[in-house]
Coordinates of C-alpha atoms in Angstrom, one line a residue:
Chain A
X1 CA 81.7 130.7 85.4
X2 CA 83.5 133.1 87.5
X3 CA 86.3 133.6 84.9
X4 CA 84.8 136.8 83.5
X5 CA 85.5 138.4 87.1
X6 CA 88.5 140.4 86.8
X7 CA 89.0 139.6 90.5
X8 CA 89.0 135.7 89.7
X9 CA 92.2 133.9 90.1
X10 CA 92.6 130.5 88.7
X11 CA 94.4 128.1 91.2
X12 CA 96.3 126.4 88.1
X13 CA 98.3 130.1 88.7
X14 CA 98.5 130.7 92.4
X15 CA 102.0 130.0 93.5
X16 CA 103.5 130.7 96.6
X17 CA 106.6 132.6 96.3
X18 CA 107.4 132.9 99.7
X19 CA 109.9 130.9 102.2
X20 CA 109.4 126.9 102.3
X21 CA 108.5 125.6 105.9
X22 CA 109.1 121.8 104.4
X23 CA 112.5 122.6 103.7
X24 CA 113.2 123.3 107.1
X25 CA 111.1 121.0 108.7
X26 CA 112.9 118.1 106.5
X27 CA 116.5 119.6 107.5
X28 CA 115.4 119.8 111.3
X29 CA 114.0 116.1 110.6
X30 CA 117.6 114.7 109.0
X31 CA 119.1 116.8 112.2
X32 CA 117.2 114.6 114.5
X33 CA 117.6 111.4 112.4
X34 CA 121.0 111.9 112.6
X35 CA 121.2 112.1 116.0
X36 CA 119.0 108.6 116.4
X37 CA 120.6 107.0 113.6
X38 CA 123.6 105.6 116.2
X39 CA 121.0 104.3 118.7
X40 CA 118.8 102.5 116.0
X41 CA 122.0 100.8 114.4
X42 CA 123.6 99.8 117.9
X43 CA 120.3 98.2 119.0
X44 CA 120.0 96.4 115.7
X45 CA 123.3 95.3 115.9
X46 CA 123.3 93.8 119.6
X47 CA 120.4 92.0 118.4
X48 CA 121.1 90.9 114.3
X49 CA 124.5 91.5 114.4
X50 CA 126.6 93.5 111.7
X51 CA 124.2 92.2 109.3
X52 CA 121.5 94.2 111.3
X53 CA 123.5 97.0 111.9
X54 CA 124.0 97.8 108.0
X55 CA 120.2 97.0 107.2
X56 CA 119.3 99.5 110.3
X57 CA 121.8 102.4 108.3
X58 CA 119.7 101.0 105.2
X59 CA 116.4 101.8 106.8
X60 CA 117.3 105.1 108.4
X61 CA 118.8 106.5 104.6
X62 CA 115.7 105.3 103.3
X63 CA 113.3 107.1 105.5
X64 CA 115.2 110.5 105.8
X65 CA 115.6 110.2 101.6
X66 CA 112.0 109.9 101.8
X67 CA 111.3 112.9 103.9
X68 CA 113.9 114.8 101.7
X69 CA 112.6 114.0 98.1
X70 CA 108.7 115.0 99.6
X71 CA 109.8 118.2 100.6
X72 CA 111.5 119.0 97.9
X73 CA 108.9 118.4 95.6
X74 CA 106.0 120.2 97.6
X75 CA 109.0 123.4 98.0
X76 CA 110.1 123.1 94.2
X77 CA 106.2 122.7 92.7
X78 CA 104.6 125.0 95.3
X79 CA 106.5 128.0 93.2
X80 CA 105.1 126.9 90.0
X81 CA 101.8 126.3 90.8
X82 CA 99.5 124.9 93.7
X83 CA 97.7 122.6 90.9
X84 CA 101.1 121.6 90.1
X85 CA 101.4 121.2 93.5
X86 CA 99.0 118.7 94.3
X87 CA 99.1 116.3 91.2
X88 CA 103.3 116.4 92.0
X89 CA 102.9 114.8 95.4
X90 CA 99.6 112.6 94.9
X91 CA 101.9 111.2 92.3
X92 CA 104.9 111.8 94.2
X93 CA 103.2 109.3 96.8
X94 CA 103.0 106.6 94.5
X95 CA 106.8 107.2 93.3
X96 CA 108.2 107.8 96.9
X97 CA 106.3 104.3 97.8
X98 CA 107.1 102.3 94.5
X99 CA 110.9 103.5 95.0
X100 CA 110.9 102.3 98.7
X101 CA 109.4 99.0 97.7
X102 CA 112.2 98.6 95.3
X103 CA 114.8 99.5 97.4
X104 CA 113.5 96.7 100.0
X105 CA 112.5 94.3 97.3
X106 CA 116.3 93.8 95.4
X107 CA 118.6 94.1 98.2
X108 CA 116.3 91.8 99.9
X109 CA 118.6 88.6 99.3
X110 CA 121.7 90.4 99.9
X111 CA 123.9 88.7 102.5
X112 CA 124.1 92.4 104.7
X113 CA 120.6 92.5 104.9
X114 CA 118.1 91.4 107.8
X115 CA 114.8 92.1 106.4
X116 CA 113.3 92.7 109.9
X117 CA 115.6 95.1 111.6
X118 CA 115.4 97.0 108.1
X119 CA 111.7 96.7 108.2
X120 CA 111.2 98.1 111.9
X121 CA 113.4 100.5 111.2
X122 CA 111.7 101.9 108.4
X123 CA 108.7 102.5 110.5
X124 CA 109.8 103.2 114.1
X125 CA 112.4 106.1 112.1
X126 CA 109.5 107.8 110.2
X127 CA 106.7 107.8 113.1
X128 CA 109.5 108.7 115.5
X129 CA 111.1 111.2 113.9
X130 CA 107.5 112.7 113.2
X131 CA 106.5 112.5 116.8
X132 CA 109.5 114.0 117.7
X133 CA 109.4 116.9 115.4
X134 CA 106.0 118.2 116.7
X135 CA 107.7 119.4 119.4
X136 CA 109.8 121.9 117.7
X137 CA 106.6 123.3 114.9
X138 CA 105.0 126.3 115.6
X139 CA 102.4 126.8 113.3
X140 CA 101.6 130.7 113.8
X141 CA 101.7 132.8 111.3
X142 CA 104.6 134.7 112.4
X143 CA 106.6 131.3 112.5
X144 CA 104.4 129.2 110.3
X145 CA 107.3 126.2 110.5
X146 CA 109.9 125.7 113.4
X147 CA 109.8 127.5 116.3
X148 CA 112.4 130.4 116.6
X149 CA 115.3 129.5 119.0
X150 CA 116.0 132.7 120.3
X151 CA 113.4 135.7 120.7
X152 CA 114.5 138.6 121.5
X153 CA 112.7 140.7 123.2
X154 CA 113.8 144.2 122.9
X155 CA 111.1 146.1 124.8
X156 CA 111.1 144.2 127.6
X157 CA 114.9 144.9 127.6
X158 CA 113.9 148.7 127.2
X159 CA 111.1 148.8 130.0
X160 CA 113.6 147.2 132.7
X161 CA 116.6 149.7 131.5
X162 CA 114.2 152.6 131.9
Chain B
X1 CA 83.6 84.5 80.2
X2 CA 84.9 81.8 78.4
X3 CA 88.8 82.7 79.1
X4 CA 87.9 84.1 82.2
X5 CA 86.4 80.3 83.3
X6 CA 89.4 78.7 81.4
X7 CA 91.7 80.4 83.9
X8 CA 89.7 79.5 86.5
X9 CA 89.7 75.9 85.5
X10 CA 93.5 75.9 85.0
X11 CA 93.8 77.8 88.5
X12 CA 92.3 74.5 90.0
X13 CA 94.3 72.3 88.3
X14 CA 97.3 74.1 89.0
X15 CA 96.0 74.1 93.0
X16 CA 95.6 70.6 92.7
X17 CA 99.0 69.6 91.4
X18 CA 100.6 71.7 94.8
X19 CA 101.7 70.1 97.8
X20 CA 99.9 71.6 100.9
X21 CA 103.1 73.4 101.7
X22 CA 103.4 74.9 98.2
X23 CA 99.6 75.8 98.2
X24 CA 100.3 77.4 101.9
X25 CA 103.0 79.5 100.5
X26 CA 101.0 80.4 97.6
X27 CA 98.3 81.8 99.7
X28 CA 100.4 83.6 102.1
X29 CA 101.7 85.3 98.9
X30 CA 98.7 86.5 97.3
X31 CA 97.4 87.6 101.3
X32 CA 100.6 89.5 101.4
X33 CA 99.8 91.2 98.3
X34 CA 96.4 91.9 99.3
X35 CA 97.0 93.6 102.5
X36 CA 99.8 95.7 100.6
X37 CA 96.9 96.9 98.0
X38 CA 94.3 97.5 100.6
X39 CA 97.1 99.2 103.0
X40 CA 98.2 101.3 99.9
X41 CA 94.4 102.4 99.3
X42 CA 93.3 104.2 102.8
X43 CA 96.7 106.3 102.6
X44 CA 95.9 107.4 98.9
X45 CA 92.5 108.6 99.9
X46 CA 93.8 110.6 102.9
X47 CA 96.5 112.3 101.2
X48 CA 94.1 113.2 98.8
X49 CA 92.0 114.7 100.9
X50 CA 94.8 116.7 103.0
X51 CA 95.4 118.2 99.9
X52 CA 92.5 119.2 98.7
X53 CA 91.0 120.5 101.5
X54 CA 95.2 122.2 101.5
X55 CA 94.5 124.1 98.6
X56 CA 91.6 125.6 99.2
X57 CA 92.9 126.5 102.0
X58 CA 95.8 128.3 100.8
X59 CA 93.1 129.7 98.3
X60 CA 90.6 131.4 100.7
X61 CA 93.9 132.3 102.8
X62 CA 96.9 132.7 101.0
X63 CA 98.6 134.6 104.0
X64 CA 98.1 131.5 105.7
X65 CA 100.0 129.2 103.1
X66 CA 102.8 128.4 105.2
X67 CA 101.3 127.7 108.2
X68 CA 98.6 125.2 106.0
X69 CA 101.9 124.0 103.8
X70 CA 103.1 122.9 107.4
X71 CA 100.0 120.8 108.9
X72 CA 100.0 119.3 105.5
X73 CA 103.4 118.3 105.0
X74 CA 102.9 116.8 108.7
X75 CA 99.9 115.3 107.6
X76 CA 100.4 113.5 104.9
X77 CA 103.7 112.3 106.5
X78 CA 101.7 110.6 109.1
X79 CA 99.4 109.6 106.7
X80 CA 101.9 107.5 104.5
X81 CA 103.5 105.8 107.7
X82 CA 100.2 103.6 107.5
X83 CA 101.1 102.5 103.9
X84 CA 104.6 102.2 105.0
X85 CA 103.3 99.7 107.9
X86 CA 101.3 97.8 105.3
X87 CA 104.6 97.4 102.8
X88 CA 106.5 96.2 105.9
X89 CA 103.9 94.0 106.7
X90 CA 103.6 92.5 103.3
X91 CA 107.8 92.1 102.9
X92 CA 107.7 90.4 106.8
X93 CA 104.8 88.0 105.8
X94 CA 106.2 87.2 102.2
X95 CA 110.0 87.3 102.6
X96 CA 111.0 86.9 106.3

């Protein structure tokens, strides 16, 4: 065992105190959903009716709650601990999932709900929104999350005014 | 063995008693749970994996633990849109 290192970290007390990238990703995410949200809930309602139209808004809370509650969890545990961490959302999977599935499965036989609208939905929200959100991720270490909306660039200002 | 054949035995008489619509609707039930299960398994394995291979990441780099946080989030947000295709899949085929 390494543990008699005095350079050995365990990972049970590596943390990461630094700025959460899910956070913002989710917020950007719920920006986008609600910008979608209309168009989803029209379309289901020219072709369920009202019925559709409330179990397209169903669909859409659902996924965006989703995204929400798994970035918490990987922002709130990454500061405890990256072991932590990982058992939270392996675990986190199976809650996120087993909540879904229970949302679906008792309002099934509600009289507002159209299982199929709510069903595509569901998916065509969360794969959409994804796709869509690749756009705007930068990944560098500079910006390791979103992209920056605005960089300045001060010495290329400089160079010209000289 | 014993109980287990007594259930099987009582499984048969049961299927025997159904009408062929009954026994159809049976089937498609236990399918529909099946597909859930297996859709529920690939998903589990993947997210495992983007984890793991996450954190060790983040250990050998921990300057890079927000660009790896990133990917992974991504990741195993793509990853679970297969088990939420298998969930829809099973509500469509059992309740719609």
């Amino acid at each position: 065992m390494k543990t008699d290192d005095p350079q050995y970290v365990s990972i049970l007390s590596m943390n990461d105190q630094g700025p959460a990238p899910e956070a913002a990703i989710v917020r950007d995410i719920i920006k986008h959903g609600s910008i979608v949200a209309p168009i989803l809930i029209g379309l289901s309602a020219v072709f369920w009716g009202v019925n559709g139209a409330w179990s397209g808004a169903y669909g859409v809370v659902l996924v965006l709650g989703n995204f929400a509650v798994a970035a918490w969890m990987v922002s709130y545990t990454a500061r405890i601990s990256y072991a932590l961490m990982m058992g939270a959302t392996l675990f986190g999977y199976i809650f996120r999932l087993a909540v879904i599935a229970a949302a679906v499965f008792f309002v099934r036989n509600a009289t507002w709900v159209e299982l199929v609208p709510l069903c595509m939905t569901i998916v065509i929200t969360h794969v959409g929104l994804l796709f869509w959100e690749m756009r705007y991720i930068s990944l560098s270490l500079a910006f390791p999350g979103l992209k920056p909306k605005h960089v300045a660039s001060p010495t290329v200002q400089d160079s010209t005014s000289n | 063995m014993e109980a287990l054949t007594r259930i099987a035995h009582a499984s048969i008489r049961v299927a025997a008693e159904l009408t062929p619509a009954e026994a159809k609707a049976n089937a498609a039930a236990q399918m529909a749970g099946l597909a859930y299960g297996l859709a529920a398994i690939g998903p589990g394995i993947g997210i495992g994996m983007i984890f793991g291979k996450a954190i060790e990441a983040m250990a050998r780099q921990p300057e890079s633990a927000g660009m790896v946080r990133t990917t992974m989030f991504l990741g195993v947000a793509f990853t679970e849109a297969l088990a939420l295709i298998g969930f829809v899949a099973f509500i469509l085929l059992k309740f719609a």
